[in-house]
PDB file of C-alpha atoms in Angstrom:
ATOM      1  CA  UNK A 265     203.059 100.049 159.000  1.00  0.00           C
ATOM      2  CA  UNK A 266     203.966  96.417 158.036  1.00  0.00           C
ATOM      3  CA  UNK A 267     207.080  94.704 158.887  1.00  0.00           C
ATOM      4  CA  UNK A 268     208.771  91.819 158.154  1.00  0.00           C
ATOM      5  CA  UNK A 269     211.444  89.993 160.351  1.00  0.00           C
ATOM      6  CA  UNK A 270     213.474  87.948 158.319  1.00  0.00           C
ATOM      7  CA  UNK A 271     215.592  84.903 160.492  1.00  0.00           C
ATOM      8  CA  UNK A 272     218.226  83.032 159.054  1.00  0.00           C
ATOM      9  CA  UNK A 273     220.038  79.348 159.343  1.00  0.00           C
ATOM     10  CA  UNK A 274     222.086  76.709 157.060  1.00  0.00           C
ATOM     11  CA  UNK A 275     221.608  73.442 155.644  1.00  0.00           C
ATOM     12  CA  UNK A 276     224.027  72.274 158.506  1.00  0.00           C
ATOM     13  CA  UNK A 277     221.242  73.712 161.349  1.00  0.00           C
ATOM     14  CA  UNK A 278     219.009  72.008 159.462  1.00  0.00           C
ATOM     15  CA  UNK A 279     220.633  68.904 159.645  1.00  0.00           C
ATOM     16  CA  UNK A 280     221.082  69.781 163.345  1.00  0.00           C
ATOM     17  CA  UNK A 281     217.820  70.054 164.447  1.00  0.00           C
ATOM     18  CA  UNK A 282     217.148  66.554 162.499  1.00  0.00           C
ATOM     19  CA  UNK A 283     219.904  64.484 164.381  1.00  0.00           C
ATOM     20  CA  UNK A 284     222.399  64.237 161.742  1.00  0.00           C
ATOM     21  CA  UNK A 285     225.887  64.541 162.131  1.00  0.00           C
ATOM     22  CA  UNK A 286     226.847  67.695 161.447  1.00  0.00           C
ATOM     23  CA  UNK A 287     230.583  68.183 163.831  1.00  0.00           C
ATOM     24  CA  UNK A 288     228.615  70.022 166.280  1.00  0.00           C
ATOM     25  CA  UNK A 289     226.658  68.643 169.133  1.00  0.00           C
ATOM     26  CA  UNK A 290     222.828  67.325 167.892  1.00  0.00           C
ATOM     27  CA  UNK A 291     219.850  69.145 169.253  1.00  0.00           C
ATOM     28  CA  UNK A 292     218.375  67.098 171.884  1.00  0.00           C
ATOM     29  CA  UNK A 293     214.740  66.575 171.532  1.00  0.00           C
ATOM     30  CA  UNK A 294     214.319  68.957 174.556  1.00  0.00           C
ATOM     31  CA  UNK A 295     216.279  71.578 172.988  1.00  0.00           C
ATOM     32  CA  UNK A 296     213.300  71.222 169.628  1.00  0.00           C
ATOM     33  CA  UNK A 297     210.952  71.230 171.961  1.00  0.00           C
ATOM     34  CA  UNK A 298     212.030  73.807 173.992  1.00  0.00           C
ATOM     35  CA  UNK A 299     212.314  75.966 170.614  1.00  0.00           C
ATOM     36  CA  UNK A 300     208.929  74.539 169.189  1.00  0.00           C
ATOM     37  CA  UNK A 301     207.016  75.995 172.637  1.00  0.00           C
ATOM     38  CA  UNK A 302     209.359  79.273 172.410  1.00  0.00           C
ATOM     39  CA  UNK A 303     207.444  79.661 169.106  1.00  0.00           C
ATOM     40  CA  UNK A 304     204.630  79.407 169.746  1.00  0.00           C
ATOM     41  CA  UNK A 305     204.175  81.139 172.597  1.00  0.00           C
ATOM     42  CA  UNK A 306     205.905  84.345 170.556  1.00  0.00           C
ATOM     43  CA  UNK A 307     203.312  83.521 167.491  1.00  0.00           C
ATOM     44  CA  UNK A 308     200.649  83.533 170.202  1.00  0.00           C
ATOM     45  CA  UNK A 309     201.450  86.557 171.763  1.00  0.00           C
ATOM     46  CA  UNK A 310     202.344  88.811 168.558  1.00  0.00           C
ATOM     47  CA  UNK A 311     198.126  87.160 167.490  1.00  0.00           C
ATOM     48  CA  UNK A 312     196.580  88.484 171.066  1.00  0.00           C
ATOM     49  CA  UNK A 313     197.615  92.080 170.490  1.00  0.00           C
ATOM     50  CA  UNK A 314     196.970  91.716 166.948  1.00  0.00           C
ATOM     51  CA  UNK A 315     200.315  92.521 165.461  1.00  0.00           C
ATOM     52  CA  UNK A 316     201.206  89.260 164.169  1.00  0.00           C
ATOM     53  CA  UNK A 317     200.059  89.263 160.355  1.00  0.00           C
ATOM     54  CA  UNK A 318     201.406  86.117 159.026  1.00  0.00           C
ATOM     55  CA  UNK A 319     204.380  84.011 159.578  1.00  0.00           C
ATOM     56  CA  UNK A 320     206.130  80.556 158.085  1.00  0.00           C
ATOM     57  CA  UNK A 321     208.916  78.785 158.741  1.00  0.00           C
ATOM     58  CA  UNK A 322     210.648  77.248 155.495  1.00  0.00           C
ATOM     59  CA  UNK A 323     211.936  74.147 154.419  1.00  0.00           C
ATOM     60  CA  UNK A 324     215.258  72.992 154.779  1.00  0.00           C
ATOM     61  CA  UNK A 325     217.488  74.709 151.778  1.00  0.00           C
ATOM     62  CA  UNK A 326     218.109  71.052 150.450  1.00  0.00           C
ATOM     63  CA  UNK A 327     214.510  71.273 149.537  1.00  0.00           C
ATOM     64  CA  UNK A 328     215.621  74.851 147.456  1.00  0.00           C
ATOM     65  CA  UNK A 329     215.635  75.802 143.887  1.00  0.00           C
ATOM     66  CA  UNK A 330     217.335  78.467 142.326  1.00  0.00           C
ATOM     67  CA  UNK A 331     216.334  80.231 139.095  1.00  0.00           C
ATOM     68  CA  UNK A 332     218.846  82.531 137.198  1.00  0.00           C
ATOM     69  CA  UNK A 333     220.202  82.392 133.810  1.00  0.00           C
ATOM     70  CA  UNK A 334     223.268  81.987 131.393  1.00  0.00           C
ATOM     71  CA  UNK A 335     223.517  82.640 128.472  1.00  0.00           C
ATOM     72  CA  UNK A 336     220.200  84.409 127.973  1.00  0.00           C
ATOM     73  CA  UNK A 337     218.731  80.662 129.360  1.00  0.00           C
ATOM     74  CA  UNK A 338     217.130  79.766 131.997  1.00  0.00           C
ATOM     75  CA  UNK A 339     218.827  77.358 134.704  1.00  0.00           C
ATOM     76  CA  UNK A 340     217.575  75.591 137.100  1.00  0.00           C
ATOM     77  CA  UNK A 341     219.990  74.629 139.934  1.00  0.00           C
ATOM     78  CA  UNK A 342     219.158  72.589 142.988  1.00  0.00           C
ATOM     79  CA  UNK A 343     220.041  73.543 146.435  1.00  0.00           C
ATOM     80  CA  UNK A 344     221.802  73.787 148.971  1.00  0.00           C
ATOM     81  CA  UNK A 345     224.330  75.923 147.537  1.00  0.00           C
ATOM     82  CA  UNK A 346     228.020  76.186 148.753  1.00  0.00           C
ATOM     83  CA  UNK A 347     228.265  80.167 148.032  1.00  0.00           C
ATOM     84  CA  UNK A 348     225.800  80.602 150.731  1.00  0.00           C
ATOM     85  CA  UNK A 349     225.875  79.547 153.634  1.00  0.00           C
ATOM     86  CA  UNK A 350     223.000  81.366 155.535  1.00  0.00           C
ATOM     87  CA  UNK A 351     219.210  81.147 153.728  1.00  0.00           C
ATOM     88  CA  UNK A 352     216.295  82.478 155.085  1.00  0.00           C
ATOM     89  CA  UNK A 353     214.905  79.947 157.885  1.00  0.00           C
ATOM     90  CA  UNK A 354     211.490  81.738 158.612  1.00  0.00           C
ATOM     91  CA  UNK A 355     209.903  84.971 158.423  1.00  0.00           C
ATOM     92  CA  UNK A 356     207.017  86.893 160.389  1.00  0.00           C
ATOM     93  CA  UNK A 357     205.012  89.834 158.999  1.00  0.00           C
ATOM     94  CA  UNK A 358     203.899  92.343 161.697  1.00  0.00           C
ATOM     95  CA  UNK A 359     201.772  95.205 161.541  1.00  0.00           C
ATOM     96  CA  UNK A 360     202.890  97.950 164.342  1.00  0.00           C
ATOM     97  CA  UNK A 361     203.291 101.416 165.147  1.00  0.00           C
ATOM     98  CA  UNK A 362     206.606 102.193 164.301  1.00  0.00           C
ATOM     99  CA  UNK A 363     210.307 100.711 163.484  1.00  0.00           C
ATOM    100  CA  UNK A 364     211.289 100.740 166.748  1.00  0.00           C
ATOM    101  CA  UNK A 365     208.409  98.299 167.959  1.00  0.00           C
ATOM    102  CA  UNK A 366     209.298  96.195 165.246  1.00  0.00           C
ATOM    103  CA  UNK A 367     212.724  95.926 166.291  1.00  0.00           C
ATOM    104  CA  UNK A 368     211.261  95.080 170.319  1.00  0.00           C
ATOM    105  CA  UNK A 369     209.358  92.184 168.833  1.00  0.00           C
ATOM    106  CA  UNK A 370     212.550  90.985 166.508  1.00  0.00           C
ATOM    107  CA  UNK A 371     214.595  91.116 169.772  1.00  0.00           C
ATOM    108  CA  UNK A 372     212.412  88.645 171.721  1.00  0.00           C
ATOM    109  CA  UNK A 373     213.730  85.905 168.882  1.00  0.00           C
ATOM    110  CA  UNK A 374     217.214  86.405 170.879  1.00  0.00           C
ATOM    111  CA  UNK A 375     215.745  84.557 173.655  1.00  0.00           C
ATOM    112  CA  UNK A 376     214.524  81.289 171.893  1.00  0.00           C
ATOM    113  CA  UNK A 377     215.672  78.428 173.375  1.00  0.00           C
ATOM    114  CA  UNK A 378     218.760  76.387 171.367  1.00  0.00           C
ATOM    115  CA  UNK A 379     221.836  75.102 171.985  1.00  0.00           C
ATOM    116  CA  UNK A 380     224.694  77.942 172.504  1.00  0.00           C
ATOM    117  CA  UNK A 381     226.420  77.461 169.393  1.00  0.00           C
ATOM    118  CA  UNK A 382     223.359  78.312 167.625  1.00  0.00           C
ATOM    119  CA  UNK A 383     222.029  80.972 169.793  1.00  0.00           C
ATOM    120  CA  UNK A 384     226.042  82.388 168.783  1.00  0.00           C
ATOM    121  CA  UNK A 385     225.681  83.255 165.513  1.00  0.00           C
ATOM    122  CA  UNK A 386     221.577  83.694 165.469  1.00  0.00           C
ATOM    123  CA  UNK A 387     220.343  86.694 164.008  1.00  0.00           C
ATOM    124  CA  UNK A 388     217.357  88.621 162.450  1.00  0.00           C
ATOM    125  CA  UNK A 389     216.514  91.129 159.741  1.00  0.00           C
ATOM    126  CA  UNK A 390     213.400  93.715 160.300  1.00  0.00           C
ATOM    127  CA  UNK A 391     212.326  95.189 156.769  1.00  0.00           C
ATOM    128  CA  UNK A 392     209.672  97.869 156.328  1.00  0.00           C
ATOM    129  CA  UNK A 393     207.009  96.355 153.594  1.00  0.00           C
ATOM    130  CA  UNK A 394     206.582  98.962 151.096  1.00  0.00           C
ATOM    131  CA  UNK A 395     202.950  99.047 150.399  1.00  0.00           C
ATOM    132  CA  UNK A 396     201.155 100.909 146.976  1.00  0.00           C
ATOM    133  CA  UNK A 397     204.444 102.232 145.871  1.00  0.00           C
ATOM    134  CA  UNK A 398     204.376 105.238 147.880  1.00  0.00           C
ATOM    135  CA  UNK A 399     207.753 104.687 150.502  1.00  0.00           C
ATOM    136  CA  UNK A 400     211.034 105.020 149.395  1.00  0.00           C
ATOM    137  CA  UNK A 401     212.632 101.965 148.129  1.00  0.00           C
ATOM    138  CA  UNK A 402     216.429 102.992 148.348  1.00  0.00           C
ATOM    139  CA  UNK A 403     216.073 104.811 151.796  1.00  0.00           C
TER     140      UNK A 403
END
């Protein structure tokens, strides 16, 4: 069964990790690093027992677009957007044995390295993948 964990941040993280001012303390260029070799060393583990099926991290959301419509048009808005805070950061598709595993390898995110006020309100979302139609989608 295929997974996908689903992490989250905000244009002010973002900025964060960059060095901007954001009212919270900057990440340090340790902390990044610290992070950056966190990653990989998870991206390199999940590979060697051959669960790890693909994983990206995204852009910033200032970088986002956003497609809806009015009106019956189309529209086009640019990002970031001030009803949302939180935008997906990054996401990792596994392929495991069960839920439960996926939820073991989602948990080991709770140990990257950042400063506390980001590890505070850190989180991830673990997704089943429904493949040819044949899971429930509403659970």
């Amino acid at each position: 069964m295929k997974y996908m964990i689903l992490t989250y941040a905000s244009q002010q993280d973002y900025d964060g990790m960059g060095g901007k001012e954001t009212g919270k303390p900057a990440w340090t260029g340790e902390d990044f690093a610290a992070m950056g070799a966190f990653m990989d060393k998870f991206n390199n583990d999940l590979a060697e027992s051959g669960e790890l099926v693909e994983t990206r991290a995204l852009a910033a959301p200032v970088l986002t677009r956003r497609l809806g419509s009015k009106d019956g048009a189309s529209v086009v808005t640019d990002g970031p957007y001030a009803e949302t805070q939180e935008v997906l950061a990054g996401y990792w598709i596994v392929e495991c044995d069960s839920f439960d595993r996926a939820t073991e390898i989602a948990a080991r995110l709770g140990d990257t390295p950042a400063p506390d006020f980001v590890r505070a309100t850190a989180y991830a979302d673990i997704r089943p993948i429904v493949e040819g139609g044949q899971e429930d989608l509403v659970g």
